[in-house]
mmCIF file with all atom_site columns, C-alpha atoms in Angstrom:
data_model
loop_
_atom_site.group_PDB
_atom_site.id
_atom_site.type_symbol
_atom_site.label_atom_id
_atom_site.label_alt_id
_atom_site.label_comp_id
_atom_site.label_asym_id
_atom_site.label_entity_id
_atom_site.label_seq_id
_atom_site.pdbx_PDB_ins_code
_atom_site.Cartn_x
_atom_site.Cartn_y
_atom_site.Cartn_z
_atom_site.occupancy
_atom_site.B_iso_or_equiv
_atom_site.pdbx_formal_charge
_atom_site.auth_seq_id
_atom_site.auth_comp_id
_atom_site.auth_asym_id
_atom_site.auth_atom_id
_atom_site.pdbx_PDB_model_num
ATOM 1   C CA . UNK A 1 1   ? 5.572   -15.188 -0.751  1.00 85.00 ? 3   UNK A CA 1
ATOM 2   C CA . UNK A 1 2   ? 3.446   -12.407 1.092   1.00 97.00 ? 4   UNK A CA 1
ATOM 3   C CA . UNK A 1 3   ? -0.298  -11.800 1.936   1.00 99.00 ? 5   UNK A CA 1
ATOM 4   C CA . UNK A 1 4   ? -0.341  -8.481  0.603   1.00 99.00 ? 6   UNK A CA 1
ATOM 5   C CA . UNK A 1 5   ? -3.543  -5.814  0.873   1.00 99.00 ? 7   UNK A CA 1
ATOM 6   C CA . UNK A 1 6   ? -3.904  -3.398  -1.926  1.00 99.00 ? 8   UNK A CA 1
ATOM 7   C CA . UNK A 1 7   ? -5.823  -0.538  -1.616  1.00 99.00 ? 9   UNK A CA 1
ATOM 8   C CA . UNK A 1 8   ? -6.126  1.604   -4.510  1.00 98.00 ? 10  UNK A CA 1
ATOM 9   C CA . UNK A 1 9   ? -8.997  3.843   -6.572  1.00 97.00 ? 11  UNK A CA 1
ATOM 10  C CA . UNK A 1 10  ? -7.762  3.260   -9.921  1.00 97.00 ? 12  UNK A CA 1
ATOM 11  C CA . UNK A 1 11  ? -9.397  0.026   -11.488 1.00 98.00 ? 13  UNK A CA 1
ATOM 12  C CA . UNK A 1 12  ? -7.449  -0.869  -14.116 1.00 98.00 ? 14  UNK A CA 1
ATOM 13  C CA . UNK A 1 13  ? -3.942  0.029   -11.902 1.00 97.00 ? 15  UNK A CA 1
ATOM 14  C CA . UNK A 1 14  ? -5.643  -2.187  -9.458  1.00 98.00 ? 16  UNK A CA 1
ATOM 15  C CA . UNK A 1 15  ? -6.005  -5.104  -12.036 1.00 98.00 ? 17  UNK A CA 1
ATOM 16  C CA . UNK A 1 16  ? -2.615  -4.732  -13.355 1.00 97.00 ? 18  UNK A CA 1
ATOM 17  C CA . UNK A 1 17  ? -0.877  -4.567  -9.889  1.00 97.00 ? 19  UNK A CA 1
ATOM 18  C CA . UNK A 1 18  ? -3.175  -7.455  -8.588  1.00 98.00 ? 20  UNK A CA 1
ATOM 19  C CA . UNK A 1 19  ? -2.029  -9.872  -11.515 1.00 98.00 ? 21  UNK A CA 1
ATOM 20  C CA . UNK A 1 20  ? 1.655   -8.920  -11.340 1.00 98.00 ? 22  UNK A CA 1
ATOM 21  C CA . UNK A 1 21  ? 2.299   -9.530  -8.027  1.00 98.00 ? 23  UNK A CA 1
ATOM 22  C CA . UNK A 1 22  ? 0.397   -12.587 -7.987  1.00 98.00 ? 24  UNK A CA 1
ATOM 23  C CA . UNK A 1 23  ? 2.614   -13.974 -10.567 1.00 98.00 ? 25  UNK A CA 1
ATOM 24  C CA . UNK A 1 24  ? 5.430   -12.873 -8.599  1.00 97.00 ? 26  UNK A CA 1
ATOM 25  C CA . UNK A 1 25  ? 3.829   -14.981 -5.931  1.00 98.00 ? 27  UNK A CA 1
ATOM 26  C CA . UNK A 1 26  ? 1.957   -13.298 -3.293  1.00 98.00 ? 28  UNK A CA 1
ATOM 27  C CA . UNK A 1 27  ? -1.339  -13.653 -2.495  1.00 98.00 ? 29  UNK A CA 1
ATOM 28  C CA . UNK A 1 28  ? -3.017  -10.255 -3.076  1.00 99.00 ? 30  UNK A CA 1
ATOM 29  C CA . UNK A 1 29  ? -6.867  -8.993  -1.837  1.00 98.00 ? 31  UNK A CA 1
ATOM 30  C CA . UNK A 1 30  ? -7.372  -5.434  -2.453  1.00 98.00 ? 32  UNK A CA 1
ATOM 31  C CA . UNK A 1 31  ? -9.484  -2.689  -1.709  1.00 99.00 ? 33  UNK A CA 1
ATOM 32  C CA . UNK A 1 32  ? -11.057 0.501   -4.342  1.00 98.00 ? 34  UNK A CA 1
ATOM 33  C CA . UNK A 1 33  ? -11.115 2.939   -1.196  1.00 98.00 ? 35  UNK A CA 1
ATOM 34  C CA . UNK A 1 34  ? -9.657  4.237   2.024   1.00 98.00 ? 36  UNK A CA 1
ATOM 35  C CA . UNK A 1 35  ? -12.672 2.754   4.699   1.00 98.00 ? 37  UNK A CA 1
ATOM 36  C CA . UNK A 1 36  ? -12.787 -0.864  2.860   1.00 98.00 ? 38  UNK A CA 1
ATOM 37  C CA . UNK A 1 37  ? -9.164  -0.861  2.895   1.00 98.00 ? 39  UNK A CA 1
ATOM 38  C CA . UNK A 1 38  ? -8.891  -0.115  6.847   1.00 98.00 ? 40  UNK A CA 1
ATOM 39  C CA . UNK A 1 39  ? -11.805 -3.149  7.428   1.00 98.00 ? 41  UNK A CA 1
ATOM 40  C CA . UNK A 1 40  ? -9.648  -5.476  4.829   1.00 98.00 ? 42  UNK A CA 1
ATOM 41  C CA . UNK A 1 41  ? -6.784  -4.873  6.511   1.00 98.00 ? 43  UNK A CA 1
ATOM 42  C CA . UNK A 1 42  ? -8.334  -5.308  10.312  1.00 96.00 ? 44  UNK A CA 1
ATOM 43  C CA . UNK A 1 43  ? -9.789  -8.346  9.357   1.00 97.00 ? 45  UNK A CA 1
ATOM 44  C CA . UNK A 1 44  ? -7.438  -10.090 6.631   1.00 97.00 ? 46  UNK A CA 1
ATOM 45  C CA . UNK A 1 45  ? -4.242  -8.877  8.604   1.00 98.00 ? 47  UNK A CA 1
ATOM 46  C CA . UNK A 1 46  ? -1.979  -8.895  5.739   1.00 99.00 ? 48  UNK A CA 1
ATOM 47  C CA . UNK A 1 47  ? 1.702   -9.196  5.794   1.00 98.00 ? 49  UNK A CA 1
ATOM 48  C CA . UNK A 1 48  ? 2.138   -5.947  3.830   1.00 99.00 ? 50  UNK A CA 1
ATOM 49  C CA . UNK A 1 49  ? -0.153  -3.193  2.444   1.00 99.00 ? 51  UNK A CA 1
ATOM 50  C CA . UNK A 1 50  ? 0.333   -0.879  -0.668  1.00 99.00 ? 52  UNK A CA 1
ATOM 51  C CA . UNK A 1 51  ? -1.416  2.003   -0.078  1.00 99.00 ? 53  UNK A CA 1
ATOM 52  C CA . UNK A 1 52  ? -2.349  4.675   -2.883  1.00 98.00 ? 54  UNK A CA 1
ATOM 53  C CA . UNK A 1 53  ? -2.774  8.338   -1.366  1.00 98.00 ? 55  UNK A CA 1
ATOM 54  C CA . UNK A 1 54  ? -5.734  9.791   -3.687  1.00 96.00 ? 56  UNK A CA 1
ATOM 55  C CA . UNK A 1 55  ? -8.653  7.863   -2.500  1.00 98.00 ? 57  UNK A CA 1
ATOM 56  C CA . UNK A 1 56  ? -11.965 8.675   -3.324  1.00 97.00 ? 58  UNK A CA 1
ATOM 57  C CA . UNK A 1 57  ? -13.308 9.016   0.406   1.00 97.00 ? 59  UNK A CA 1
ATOM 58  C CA . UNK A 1 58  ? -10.071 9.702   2.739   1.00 97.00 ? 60  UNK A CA 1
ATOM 59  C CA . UNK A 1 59  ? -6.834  10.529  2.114   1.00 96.00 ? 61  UNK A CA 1
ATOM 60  C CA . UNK A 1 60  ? -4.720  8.083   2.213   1.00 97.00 ? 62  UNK A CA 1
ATOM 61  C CA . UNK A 1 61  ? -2.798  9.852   4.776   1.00 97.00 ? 63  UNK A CA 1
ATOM 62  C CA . UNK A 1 62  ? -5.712  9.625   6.963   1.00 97.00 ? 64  UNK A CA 1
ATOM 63  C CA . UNK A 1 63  ? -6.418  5.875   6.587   1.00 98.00 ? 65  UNK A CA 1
ATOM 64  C CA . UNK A 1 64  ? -2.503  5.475   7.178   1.00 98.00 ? 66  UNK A CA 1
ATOM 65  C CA . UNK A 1 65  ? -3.137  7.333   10.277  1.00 98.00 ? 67  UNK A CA 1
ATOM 66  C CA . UNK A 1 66  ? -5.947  5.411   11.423  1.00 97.00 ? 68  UNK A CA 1
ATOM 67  C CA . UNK A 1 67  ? -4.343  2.177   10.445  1.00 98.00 ? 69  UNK A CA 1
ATOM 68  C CA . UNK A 1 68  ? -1.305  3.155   12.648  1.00 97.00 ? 70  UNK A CA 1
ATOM 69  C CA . UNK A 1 69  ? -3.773  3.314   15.798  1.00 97.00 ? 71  UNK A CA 1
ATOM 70  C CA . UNK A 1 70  ? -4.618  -0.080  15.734  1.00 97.00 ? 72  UNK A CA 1
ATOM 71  C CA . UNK A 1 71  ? -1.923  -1.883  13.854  1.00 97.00 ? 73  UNK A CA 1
ATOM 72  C CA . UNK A 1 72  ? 2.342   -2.110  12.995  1.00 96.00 ? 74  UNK A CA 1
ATOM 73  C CA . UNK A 1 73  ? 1.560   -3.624  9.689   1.00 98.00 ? 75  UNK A CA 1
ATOM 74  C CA . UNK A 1 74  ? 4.461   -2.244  6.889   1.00 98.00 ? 76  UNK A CA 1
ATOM 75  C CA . UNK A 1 75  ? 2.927   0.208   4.637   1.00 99.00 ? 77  UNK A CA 1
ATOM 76  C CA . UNK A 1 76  ? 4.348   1.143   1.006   1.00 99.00 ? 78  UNK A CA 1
ATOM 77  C CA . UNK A 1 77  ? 2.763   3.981   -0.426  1.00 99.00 ? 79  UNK A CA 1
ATOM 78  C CA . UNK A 1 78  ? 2.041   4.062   -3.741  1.00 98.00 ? 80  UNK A CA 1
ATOM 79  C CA . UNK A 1 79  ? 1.082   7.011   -5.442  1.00 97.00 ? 81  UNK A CA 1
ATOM 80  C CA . UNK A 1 80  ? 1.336   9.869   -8.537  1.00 96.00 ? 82  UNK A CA 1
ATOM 81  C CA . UNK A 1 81  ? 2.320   12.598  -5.743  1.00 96.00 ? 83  UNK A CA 1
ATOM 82  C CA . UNK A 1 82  ? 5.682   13.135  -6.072  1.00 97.00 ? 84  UNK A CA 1
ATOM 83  C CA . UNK A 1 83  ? 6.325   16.523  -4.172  1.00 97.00 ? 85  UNK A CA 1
ATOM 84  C CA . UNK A 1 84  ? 8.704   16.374  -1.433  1.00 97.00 ? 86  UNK A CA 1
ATOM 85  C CA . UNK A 1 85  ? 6.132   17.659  1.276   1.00 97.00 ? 87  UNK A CA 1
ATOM 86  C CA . UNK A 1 86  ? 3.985   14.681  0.380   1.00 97.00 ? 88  UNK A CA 1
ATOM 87  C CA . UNK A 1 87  ? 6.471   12.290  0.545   1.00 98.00 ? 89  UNK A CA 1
ATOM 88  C CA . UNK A 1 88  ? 7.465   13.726  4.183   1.00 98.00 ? 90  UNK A CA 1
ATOM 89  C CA . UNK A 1 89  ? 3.942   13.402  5.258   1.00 98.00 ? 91  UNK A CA 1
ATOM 90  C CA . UNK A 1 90  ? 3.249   10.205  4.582   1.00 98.00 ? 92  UNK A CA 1
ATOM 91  C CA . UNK A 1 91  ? 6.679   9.104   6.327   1.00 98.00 ? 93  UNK A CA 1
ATOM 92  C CA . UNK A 1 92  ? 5.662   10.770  9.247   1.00 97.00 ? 94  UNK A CA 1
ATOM 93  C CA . UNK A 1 93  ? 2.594   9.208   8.648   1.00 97.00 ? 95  UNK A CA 1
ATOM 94  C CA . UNK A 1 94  ? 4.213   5.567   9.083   1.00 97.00 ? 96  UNK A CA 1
ATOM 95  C CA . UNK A 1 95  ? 4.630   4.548   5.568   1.00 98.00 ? 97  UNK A CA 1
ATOM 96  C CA . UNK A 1 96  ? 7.762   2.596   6.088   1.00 98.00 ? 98  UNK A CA 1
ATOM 97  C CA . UNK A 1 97  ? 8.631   3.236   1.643   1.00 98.00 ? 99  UNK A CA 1
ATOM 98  C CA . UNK A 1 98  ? 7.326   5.435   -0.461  1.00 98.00 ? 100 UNK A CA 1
ATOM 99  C CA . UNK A 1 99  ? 7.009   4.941   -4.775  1.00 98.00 ? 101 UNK A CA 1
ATOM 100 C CA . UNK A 1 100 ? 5.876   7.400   -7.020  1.00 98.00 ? 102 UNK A CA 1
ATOM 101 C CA . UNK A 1 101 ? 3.672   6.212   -9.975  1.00 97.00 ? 103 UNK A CA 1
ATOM 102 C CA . UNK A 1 102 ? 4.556   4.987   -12.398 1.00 96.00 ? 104 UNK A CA 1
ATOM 103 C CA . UNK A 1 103 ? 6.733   1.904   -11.803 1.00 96.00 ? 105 UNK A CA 1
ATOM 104 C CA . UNK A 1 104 ? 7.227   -1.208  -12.771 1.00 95.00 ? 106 UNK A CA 1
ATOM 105 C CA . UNK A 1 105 ? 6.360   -4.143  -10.831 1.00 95.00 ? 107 UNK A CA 1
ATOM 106 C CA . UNK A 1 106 ? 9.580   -5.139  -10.546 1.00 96.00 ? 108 UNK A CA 1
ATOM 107 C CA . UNK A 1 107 ? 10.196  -2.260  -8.808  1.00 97.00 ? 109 UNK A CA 1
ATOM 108 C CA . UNK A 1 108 ? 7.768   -2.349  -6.429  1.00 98.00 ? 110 UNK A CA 1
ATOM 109 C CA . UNK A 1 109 ? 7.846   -6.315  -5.585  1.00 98.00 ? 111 UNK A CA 1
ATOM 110 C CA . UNK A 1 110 ? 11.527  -5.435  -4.665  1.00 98.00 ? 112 UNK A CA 1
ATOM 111 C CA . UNK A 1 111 ? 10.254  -2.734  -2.408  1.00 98.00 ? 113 UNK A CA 1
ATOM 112 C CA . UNK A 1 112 ? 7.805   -5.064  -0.847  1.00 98.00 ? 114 UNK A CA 1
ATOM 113 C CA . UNK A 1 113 ? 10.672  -7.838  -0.482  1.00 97.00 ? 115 UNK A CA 1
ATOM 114 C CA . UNK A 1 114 ? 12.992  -5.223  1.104   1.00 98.00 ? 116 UNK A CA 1
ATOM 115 C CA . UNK A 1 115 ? 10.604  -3.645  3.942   1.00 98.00 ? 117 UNK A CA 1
ATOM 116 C CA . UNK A 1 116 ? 9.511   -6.991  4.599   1.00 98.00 ? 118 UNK A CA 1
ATOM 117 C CA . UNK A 1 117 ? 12.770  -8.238  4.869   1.00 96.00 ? 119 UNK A CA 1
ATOM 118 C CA . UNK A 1 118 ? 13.415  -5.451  7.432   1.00 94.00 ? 120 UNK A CA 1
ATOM 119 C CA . UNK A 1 119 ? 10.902  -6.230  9.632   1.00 82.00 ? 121 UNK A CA 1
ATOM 120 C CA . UNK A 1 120 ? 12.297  -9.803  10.129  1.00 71.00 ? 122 UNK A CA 1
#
């Protein structure tokens, strides 16, 4: 379905995420923190990127930032932080969805379905 990017700390949730949406069809890379994840998705240009907020060198904020200076790819942030003001600064950001940890993913392959579908 969808070249998704994956950029997330958390090995195992990495793993797990990886292998469900690749049975759900897409075609997932991924990336364990905020730099490696800006190069991946620079270089790979996927259709979608799931983006975790507690990354061991920047906050995800900041790499959605930096991401937004160079590129209009959709962003779904994926994270344990589920406090309104963080949720209202990653929007502003330019996450284009937010999900709060934990989900299924069912839940969030019909997140990445919708925004993608919206940018049609």
């Amino acid at each position: 379905m969808a070249q998704l990017l994956l950029v997330e700390d958390d090995a195992q949730v990495r793993s797990a995420l990886t292998r469900a949406l690749t049975e759900r069809g897409h075609a997932v890379t991924s990336a364990c923190a905020g730099m490696p994840g800006l190069t991946r998705a620079l270089e790979d240009r996927p259709d979608l990127v799931v983006l975790d907020l507690g990354l061991p060198d920047l906050d995800g904020c900041e790499v959605l930032r930096m991401l937004r200076a160079v590129s209009a790819v959709p962003v779904i942030v994926a994270t344990a932080r589920d406090d309104e003001p963080e949720i209202v600064r990653a929007l502003d950001a330019g996450a284009d969805d937010y999900v709060v940890k934990p989900f299924s993913a069912a839940h969030l392959d019909a997140r990445i379905r919708a925004v993608l579908r919206r940018g049609r």
